[in-house]
PDB file of C-alpha atoms in Angstrom:
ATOM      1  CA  UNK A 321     -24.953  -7.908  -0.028  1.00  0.00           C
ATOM      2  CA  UNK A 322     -22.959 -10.896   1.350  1.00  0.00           C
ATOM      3  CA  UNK A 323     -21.110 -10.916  -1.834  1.00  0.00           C
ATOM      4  CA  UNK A 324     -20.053  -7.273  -0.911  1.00  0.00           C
ATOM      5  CA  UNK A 325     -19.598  -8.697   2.868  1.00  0.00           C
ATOM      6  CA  UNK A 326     -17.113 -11.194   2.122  1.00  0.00           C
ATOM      7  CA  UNK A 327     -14.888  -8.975  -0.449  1.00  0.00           C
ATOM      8  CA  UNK A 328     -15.019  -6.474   2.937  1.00  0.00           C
ATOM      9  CA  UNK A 329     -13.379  -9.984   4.705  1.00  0.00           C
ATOM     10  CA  UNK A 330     -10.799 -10.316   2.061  1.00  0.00           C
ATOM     11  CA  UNK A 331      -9.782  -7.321   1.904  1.00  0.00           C
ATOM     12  CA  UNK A 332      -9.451  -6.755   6.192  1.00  0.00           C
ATOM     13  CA  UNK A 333      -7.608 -10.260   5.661  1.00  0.00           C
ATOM     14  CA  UNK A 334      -5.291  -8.698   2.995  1.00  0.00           C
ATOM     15  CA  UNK A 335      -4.669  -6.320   5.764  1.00  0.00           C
ATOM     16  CA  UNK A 336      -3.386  -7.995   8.615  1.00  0.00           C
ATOM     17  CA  UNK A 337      -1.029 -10.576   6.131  1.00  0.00           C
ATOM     18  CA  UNK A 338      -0.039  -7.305   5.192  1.00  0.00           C
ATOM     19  CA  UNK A 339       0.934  -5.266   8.067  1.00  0.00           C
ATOM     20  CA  UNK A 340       1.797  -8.809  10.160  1.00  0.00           C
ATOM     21  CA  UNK A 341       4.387  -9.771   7.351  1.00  0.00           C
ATOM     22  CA  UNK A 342       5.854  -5.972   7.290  1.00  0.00           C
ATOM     23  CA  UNK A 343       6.502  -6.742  11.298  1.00  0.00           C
ATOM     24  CA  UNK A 344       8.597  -9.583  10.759  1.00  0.00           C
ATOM     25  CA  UNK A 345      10.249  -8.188   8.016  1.00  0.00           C
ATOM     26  CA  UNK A 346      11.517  -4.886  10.514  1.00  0.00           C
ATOM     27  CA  UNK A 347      12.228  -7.581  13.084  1.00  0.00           C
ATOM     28  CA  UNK A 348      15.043  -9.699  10.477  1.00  0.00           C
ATOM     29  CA  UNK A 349      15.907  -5.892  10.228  1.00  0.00           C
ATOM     30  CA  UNK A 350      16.331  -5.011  13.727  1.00  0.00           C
ATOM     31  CA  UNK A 351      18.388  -8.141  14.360  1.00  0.00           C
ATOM     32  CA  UNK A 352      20.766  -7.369  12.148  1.00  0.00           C
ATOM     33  CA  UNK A 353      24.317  -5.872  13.240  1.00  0.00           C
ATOM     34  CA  UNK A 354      24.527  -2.006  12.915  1.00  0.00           C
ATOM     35  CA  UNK A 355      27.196  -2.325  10.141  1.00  0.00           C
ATOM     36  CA  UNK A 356      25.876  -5.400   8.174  1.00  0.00           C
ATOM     37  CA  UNK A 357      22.381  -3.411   8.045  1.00  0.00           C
ATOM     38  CA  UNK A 358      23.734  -0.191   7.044  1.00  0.00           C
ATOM     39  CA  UNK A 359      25.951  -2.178   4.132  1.00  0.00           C
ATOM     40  CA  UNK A 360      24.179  -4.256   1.035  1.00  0.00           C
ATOM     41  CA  UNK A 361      20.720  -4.461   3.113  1.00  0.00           C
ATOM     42  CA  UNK A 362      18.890  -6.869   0.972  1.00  0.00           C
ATOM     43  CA  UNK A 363      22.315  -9.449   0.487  1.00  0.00           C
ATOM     44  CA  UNK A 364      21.751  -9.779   4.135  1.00  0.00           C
ATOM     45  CA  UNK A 365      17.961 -10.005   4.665  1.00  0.00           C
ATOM     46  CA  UNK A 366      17.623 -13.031   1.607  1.00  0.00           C
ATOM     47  CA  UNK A 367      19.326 -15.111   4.641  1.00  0.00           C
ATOM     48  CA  UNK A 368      17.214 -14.345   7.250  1.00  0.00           C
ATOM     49  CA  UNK A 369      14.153 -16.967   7.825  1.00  0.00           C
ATOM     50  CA  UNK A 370      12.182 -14.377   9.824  1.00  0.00           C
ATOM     51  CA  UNK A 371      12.582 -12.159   6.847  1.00  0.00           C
ATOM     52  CA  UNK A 372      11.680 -14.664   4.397  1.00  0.00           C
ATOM     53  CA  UNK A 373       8.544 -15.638   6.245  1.00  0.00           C
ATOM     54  CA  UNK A 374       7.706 -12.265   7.024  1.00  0.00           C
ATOM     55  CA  UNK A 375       8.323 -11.625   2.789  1.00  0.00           C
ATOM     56  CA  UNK A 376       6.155 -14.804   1.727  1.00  0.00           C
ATOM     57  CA  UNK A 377       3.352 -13.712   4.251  1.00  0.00           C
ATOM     58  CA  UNK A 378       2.990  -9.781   3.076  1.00  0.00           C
ATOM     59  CA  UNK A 379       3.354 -10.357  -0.798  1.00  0.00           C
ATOM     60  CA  UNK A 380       1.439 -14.262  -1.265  1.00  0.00           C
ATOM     61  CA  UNK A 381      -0.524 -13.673   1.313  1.00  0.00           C
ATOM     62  CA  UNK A 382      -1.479 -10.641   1.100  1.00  0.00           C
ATOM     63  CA  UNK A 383      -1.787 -10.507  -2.532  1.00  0.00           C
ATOM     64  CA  UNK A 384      -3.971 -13.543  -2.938  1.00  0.00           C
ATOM     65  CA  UNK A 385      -6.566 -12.073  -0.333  1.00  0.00           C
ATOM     66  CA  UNK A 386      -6.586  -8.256  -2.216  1.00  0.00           C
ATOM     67  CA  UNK A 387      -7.108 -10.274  -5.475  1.00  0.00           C
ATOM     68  CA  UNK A 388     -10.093 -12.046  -4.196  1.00  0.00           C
ATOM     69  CA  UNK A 389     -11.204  -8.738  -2.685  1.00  0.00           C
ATOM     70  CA  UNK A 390     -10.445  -7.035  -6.095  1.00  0.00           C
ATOM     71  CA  UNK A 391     -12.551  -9.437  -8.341  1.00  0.00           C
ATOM     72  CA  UNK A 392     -15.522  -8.421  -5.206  1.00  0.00           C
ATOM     73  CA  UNK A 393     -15.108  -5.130  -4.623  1.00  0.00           C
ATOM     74  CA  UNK A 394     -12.447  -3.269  -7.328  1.00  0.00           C
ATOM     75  CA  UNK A 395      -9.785  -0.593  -6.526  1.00  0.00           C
ATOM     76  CA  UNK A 396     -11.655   2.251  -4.412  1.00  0.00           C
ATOM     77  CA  UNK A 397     -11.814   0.090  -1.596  1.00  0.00           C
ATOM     78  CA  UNK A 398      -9.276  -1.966  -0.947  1.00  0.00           C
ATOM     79  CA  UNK A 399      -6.811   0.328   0.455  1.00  0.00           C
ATOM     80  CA  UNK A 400      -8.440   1.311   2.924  1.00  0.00           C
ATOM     81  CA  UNK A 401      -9.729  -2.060   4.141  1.00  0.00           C
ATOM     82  CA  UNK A 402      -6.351  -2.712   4.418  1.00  0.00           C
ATOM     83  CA  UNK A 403      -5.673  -0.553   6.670  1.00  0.00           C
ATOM     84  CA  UNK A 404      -7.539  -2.252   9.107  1.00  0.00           C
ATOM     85  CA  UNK A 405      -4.174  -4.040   9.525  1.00  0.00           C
ATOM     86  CA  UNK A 406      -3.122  -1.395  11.423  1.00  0.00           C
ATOM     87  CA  UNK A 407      -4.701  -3.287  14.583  1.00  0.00           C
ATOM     88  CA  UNK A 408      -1.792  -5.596  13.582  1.00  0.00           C
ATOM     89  CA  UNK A 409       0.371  -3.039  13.359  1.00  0.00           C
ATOM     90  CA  UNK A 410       0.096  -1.848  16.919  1.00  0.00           C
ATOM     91  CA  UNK A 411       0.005  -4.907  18.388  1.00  0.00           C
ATOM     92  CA  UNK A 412       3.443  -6.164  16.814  1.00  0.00           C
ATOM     93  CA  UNK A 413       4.980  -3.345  17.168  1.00  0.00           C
ATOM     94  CA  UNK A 414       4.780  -3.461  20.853  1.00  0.00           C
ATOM     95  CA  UNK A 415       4.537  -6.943  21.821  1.00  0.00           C
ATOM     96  CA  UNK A 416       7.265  -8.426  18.663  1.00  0.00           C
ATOM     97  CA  UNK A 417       9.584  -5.090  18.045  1.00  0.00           C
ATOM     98  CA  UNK A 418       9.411  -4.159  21.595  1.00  0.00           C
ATOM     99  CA  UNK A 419       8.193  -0.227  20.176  1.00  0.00           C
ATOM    100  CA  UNK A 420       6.651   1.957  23.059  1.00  0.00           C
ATOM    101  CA  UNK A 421       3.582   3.732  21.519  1.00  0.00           C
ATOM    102  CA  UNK A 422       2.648   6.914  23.382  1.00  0.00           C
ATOM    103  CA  UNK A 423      -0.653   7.922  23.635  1.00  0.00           C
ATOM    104  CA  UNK A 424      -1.073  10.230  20.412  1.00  0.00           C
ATOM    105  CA  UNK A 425       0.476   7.633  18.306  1.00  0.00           C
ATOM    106  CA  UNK A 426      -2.435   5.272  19.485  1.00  0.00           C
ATOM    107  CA  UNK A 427      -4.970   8.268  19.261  1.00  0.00           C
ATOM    108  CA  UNK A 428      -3.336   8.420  15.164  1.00  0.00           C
ATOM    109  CA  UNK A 429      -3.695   4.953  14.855  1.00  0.00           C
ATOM    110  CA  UNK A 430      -7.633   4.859  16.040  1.00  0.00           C
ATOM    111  CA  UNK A 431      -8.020   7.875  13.580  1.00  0.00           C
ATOM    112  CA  UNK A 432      -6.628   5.086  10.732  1.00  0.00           C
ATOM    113  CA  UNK A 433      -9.062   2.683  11.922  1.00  0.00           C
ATOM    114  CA  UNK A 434     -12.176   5.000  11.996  1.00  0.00           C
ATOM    115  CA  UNK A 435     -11.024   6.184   8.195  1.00  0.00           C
ATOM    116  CA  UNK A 436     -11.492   2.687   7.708  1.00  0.00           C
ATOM    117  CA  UNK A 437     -14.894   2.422   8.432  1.00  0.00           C
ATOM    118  CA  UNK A 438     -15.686   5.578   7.044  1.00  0.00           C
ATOM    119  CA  UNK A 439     -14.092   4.187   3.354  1.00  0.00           C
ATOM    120  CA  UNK A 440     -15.681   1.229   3.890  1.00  0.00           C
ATOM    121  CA  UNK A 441     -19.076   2.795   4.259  1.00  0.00           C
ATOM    122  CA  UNK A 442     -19.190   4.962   1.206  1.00  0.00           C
ATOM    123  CA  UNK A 443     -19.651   1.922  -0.704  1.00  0.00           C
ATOM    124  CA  UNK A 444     -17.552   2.772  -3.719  1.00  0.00           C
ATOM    125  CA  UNK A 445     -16.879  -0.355  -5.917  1.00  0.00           C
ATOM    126  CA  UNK A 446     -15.765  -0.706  -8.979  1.00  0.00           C
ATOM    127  CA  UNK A 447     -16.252  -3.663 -11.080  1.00  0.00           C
ATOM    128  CA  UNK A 448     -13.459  -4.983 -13.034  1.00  0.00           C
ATOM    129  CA  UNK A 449     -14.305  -4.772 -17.126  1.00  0.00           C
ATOM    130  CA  UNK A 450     -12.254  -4.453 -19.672  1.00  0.00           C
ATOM    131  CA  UNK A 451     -14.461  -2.399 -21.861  1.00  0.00           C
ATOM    132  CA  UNK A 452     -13.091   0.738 -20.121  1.00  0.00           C
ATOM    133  CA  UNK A 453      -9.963   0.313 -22.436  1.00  0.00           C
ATOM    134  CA  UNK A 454     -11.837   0.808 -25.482  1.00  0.00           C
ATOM    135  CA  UNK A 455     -12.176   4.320 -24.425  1.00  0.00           C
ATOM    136  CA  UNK A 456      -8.969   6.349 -25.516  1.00  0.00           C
ATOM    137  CA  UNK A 457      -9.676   9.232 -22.569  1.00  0.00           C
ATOM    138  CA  UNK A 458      -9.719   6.335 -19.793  1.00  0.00           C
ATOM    139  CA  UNK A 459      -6.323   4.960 -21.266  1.00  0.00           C
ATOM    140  CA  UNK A 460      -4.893   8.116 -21.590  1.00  0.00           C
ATOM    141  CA  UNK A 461      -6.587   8.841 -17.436  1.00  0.00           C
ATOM    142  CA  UNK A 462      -5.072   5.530 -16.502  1.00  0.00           C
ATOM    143  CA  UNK A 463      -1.809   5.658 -18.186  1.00  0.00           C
ATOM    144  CA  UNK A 464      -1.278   9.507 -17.417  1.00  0.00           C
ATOM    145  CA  UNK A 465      -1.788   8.240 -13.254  1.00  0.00           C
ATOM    146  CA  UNK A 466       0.572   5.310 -13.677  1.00  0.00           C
ATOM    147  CA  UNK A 467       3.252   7.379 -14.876  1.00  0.00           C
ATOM    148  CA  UNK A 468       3.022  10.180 -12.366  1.00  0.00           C
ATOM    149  CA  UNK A 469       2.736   7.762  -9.540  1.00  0.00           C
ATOM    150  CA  UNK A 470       5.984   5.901 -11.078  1.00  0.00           C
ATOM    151  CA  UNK A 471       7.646   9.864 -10.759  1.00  0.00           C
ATOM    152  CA  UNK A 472       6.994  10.167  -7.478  1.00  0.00           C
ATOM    153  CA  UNK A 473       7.961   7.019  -5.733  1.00  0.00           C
ATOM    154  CA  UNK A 474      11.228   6.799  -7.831  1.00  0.00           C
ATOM    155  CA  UNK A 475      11.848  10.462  -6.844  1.00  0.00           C
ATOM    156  CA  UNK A 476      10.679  10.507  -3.083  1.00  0.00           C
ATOM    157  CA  UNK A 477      13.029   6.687  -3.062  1.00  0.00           C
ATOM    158  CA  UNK A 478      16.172   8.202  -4.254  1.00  0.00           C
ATOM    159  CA  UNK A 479      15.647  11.795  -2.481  1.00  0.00           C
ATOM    160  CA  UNK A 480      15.141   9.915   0.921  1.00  0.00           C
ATOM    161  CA  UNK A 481      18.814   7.638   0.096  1.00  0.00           C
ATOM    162  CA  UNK A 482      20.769  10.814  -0.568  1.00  0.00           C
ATOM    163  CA  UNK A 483      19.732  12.332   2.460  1.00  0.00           C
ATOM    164  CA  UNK A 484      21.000  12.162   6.094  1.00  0.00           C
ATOM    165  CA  UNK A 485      18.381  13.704   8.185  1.00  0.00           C
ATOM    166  CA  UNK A 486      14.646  12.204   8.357  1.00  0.00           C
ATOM    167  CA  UNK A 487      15.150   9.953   5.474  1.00  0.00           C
ATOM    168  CA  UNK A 488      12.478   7.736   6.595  1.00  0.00           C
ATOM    169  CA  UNK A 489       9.725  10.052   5.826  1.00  0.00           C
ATOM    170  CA  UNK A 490      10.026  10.577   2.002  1.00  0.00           C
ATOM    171  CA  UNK A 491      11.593   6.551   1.754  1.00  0.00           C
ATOM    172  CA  UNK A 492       7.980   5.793   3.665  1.00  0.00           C
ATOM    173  CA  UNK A 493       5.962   8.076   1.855  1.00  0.00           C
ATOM    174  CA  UNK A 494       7.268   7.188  -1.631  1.00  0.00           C
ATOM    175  CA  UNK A 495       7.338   3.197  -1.439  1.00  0.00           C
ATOM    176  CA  UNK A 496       3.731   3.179  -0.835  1.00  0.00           C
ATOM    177  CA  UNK A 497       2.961   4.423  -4.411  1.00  0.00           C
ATOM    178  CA  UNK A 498       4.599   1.357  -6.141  1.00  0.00           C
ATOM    179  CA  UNK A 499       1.765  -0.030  -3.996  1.00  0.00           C
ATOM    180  CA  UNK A 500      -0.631   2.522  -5.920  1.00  0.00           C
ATOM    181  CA  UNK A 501       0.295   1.640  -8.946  1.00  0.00           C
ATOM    182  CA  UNK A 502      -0.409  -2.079  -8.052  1.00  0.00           C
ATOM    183  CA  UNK A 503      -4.121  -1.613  -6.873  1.00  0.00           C
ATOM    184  CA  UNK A 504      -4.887   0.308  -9.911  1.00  0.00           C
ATOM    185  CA  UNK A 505      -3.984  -2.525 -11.963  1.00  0.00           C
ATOM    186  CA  UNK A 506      -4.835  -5.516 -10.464  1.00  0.00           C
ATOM    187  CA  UNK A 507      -8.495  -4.860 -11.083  1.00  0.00           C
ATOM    188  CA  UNK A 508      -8.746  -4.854 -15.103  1.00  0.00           C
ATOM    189  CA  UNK A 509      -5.406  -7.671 -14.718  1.00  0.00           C
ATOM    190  CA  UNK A 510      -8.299 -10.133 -12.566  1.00  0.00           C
ATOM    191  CA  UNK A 511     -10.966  -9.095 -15.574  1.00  0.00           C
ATOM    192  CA  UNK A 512      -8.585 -10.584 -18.143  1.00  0.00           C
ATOM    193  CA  UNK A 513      -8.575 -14.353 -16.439  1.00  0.00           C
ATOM    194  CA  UNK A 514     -11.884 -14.884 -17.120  1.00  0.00           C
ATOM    195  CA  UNK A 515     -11.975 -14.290 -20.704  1.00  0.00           C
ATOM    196  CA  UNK A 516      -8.676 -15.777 -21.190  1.00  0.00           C
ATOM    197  CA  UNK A 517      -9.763 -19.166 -19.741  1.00  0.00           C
ATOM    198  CA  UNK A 518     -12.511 -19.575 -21.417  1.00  0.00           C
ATOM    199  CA  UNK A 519     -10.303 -18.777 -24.965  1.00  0.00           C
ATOM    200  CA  UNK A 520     -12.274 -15.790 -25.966  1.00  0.00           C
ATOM    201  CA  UNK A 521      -9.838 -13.022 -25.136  1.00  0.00           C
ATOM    202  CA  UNK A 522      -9.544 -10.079 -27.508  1.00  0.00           C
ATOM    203  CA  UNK A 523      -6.213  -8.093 -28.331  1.00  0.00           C
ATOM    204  CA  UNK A 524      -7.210  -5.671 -25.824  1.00  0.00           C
ATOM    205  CA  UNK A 525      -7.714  -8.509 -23.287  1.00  0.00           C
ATOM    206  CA  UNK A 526      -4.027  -9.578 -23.993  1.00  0.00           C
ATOM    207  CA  UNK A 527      -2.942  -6.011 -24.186  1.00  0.00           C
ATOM    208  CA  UNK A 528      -4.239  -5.815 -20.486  1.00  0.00           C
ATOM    209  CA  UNK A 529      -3.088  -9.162 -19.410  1.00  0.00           C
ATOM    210  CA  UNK A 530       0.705  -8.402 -20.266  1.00  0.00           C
ATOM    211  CA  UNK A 531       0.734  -4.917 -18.812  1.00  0.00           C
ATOM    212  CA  UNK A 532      -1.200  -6.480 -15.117  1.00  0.00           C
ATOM    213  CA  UNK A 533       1.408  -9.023 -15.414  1.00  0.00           C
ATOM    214  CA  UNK A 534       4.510  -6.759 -16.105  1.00  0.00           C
ATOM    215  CA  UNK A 535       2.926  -4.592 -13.450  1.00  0.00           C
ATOM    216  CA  UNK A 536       2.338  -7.235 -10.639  1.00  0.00           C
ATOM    217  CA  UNK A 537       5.795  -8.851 -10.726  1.00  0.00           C
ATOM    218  CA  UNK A 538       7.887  -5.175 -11.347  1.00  0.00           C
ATOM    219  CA  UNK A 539       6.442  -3.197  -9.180  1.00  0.00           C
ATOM    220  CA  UNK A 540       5.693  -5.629  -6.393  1.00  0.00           C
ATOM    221  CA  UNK A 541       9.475  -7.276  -6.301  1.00  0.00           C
ATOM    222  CA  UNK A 542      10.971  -3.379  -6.593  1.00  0.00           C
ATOM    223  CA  UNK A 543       8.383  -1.830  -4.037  1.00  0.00           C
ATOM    224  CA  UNK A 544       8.944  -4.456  -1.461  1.00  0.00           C
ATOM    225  CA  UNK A 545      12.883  -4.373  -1.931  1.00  0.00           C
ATOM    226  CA  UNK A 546      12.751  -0.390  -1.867  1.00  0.00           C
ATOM    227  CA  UNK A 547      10.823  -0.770   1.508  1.00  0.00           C
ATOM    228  CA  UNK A 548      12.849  -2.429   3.470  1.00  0.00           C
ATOM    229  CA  UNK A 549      14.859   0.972   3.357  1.00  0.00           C
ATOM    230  CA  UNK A 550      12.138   2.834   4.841  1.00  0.00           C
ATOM    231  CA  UNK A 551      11.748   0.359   7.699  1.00  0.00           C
ATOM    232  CA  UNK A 552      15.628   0.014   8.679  1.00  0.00           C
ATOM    233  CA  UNK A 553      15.203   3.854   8.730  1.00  0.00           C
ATOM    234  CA  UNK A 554      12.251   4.002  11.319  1.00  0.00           C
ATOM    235  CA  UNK A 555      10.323   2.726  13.432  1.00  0.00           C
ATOM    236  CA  UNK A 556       7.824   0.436  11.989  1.00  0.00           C
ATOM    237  CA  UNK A 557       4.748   1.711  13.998  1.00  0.00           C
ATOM    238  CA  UNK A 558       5.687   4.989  12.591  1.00  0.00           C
ATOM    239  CA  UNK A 559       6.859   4.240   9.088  1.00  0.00           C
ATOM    240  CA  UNK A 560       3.860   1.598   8.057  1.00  0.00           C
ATOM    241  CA  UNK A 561       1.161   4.369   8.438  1.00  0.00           C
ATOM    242  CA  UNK A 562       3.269   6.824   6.361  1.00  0.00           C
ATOM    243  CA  UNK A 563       3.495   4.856   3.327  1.00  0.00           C
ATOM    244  CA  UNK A 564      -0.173   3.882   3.721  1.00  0.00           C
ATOM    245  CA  UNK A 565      -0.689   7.386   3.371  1.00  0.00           C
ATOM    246  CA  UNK A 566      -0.724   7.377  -0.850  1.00  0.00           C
ATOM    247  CA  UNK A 567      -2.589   4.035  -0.887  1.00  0.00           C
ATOM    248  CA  UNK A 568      -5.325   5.530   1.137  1.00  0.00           C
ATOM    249  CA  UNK A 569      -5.602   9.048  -0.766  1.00  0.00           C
ATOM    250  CA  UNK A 570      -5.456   7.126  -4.391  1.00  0.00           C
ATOM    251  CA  UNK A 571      -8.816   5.687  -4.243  1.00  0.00           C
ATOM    252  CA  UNK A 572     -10.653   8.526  -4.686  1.00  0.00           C
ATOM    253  CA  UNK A 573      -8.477   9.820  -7.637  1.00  0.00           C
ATOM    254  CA  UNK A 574      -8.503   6.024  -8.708  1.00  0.00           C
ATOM    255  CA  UNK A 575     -12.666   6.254  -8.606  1.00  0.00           C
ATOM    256  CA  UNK A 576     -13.759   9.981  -9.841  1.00  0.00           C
ATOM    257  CA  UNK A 577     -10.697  10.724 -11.882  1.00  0.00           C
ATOM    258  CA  UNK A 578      -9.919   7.728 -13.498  1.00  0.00           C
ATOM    259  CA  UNK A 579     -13.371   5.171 -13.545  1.00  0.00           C
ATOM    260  CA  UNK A 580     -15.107   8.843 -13.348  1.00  0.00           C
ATOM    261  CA  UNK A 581     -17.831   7.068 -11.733  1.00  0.00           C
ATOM    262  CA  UNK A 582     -21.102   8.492  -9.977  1.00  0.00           C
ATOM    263  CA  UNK A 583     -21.249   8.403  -6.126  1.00  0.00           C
ATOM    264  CA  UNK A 584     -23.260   5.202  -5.235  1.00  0.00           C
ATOM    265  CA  UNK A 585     -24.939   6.895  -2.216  1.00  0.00           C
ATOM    266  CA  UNK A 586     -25.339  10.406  -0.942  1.00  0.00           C
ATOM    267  CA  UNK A 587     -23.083  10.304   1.422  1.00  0.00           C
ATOM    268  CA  UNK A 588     -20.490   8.123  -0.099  1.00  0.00           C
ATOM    269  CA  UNK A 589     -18.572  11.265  -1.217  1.00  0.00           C
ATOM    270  CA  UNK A 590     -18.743  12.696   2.721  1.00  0.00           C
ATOM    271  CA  UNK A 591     -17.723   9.551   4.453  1.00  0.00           C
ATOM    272  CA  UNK A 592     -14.260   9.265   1.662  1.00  0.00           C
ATOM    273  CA  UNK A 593     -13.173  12.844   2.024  1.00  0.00           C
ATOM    274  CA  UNK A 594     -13.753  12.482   6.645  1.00  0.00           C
ATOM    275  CA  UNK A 595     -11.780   9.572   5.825  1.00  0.00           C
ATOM    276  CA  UNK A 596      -9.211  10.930   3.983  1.00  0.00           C
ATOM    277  CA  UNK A 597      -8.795  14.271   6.389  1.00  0.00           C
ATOM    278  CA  UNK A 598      -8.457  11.897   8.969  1.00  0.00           C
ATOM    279  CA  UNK A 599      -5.316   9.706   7.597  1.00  0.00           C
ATOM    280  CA  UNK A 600      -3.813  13.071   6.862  1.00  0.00           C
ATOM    281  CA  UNK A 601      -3.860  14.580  10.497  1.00  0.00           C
ATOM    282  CA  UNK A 602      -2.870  10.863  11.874  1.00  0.00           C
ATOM    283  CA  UNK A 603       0.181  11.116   8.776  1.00  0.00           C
ATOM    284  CA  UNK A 604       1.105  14.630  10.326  1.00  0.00           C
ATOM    285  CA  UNK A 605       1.416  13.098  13.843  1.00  0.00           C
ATOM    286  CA  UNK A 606       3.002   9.850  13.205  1.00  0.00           C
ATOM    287  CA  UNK A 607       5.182  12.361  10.653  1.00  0.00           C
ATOM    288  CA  UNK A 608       5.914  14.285  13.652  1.00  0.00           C
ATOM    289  CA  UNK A 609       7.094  11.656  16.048  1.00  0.00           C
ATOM    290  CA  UNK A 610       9.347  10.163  13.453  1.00  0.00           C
ATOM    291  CA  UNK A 611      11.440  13.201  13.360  1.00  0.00           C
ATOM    292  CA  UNK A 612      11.474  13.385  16.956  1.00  0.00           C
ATOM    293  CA  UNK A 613      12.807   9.893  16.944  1.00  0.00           C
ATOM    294  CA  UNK A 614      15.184  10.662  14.143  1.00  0.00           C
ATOM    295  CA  UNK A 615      16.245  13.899  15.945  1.00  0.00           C
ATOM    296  CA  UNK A 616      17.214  12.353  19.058  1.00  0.00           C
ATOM    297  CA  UNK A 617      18.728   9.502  17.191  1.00  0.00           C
ATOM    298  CA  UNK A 618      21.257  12.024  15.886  1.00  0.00           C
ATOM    299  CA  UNK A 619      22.126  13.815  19.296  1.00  0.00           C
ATOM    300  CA  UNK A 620      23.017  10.280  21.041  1.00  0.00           C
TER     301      UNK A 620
END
């Protein structure tokens, strides 16, 4: 139980480096002239210190703490432990970025937090092994997920750059499942230190290893670089908790679909699926205010 405590801890921790990190990174943004922003965006954030800071605290930081959580906890959890960042979120937003939240945008923001503790509470770990990849039907569940989650973000990325109107909203929505793809990897990519330090890895082991590895560096350097696009094109009280919105519906694809585990509790099924209804009504309404935003954006 205190085991399962402190991989709770890290994973709240991974959280706020998160979200915190992300907040900096809008501000570098927001500081930017209109025209140097709107031309070459990332040539002109590698030369900003607040971005830089804001970069090394959301992908070290953050990524060190979800790791630890991982090896604790595994994959069903951790997104939505991280979303107990959105605390963070709220609080930067208004006090750093100087972004008024009106009251239903707080009201979506306690329904995030709530999900939280509703995730939290149904208890679904996974422990990392690698002997899931002997089966051929969980490689085939695992690989099959990967590539349809690589579809959509690439797909939701581009469609939201070609656009004019509301591009934040699919450039949100489809830079969170780089993040997807990350979470369901890291797991079985922790599992294969172990075995590799202590020089009895398998082929399968190494197999694992070099995908986690591609996977970690790839999608993490590509995911962060496409996000920046979502957050020059919104606000980041509004944008944040729409591309948290794949990270929080994966797990329970990531744990009865893929893992195709049992339910560790009767109620553990209950408390994900409230959760998950409630990040989709708080998505709708922070959805909803960011093409109000966008809308009046247009008519100034």
């Amino acid at each position: 139980m205190v085991s399962y405590a402190i991989g709770i801890l890290f994973g709240i921790l991974a959280g706020c480096s998160n979200f915190f990190g992300q907040i900096l990174q809008k501000k570098a943004i927001n500081d930017l002239p209109a025209e140097q922003a709107s031309n070459n965006l990332m040539k002109q954030l590698i030369h900003s210190r607040t971005w830089i800071l804001g970069f090394i605290i959301m992908s070290v930081g953050s990524a060190v703490f979800m790791f630890l959580a991982q090896l604790v906890v595994g994959a069903a959890l951790i997104p939505g432990l991280m979303a107990s960042g959105f605390i963070v979120l709220a609080i930067g937003s208004s006090m750093i970025l100087k972004e008024k939240l009106t009251t239903k945008e707080f009201l979506a923001i306690f329904m995030l937090v709530l999900a939280v503790v509703l995730i939290s509470g149904s208890q679904l770990a996974i422990e990392a092994d690698i002997s899931y990849f002997e089966s051929s039907q969980f490689n085939l569940r695992i690989g099959t997920s990967s590539f349809v989650c690589l579809v959509l973000w690439l797909s939701l990325f581009y469609y939201g750059k070609r656009i004019q109107k509301f591009k934040s909203i699919p450039l949100a929505i489809g830079t969170g499942f780089p993040f997807v793809i990350n979470n369901l990897w890291m797991g079985p990519f922790a599992a294969t230190f172990s075995p590799i330090f202590e020089s009895s890895a398998t082929i399968i082991i190494w197999v694992v290893f070099g995908i986690g590895l591609v996977v970690t560096i790839v999608v993490n350097v590509l995911g962060i670089s496409h996000y920046q696009y979502a957050l020059e094109a919104g606000n980041a009280s509004l944008v944040v908790p729409l591309q948290q919105l794949p990270q929080q519906i994966a797990p329970i694809l990531i744990y009865y679909f893929i893992y195709q585990l049992n339910s560790p509790t009767n109620y553990s099924f209950i408390l994900l699926v409230v959760g998950i209804i409630l990040i989709l009504i708080a998505g709708a309404i922070l959805a909803n205010r960011q093409i109000a935003l966008e809308s009046e954006s247009l008519q100034s």
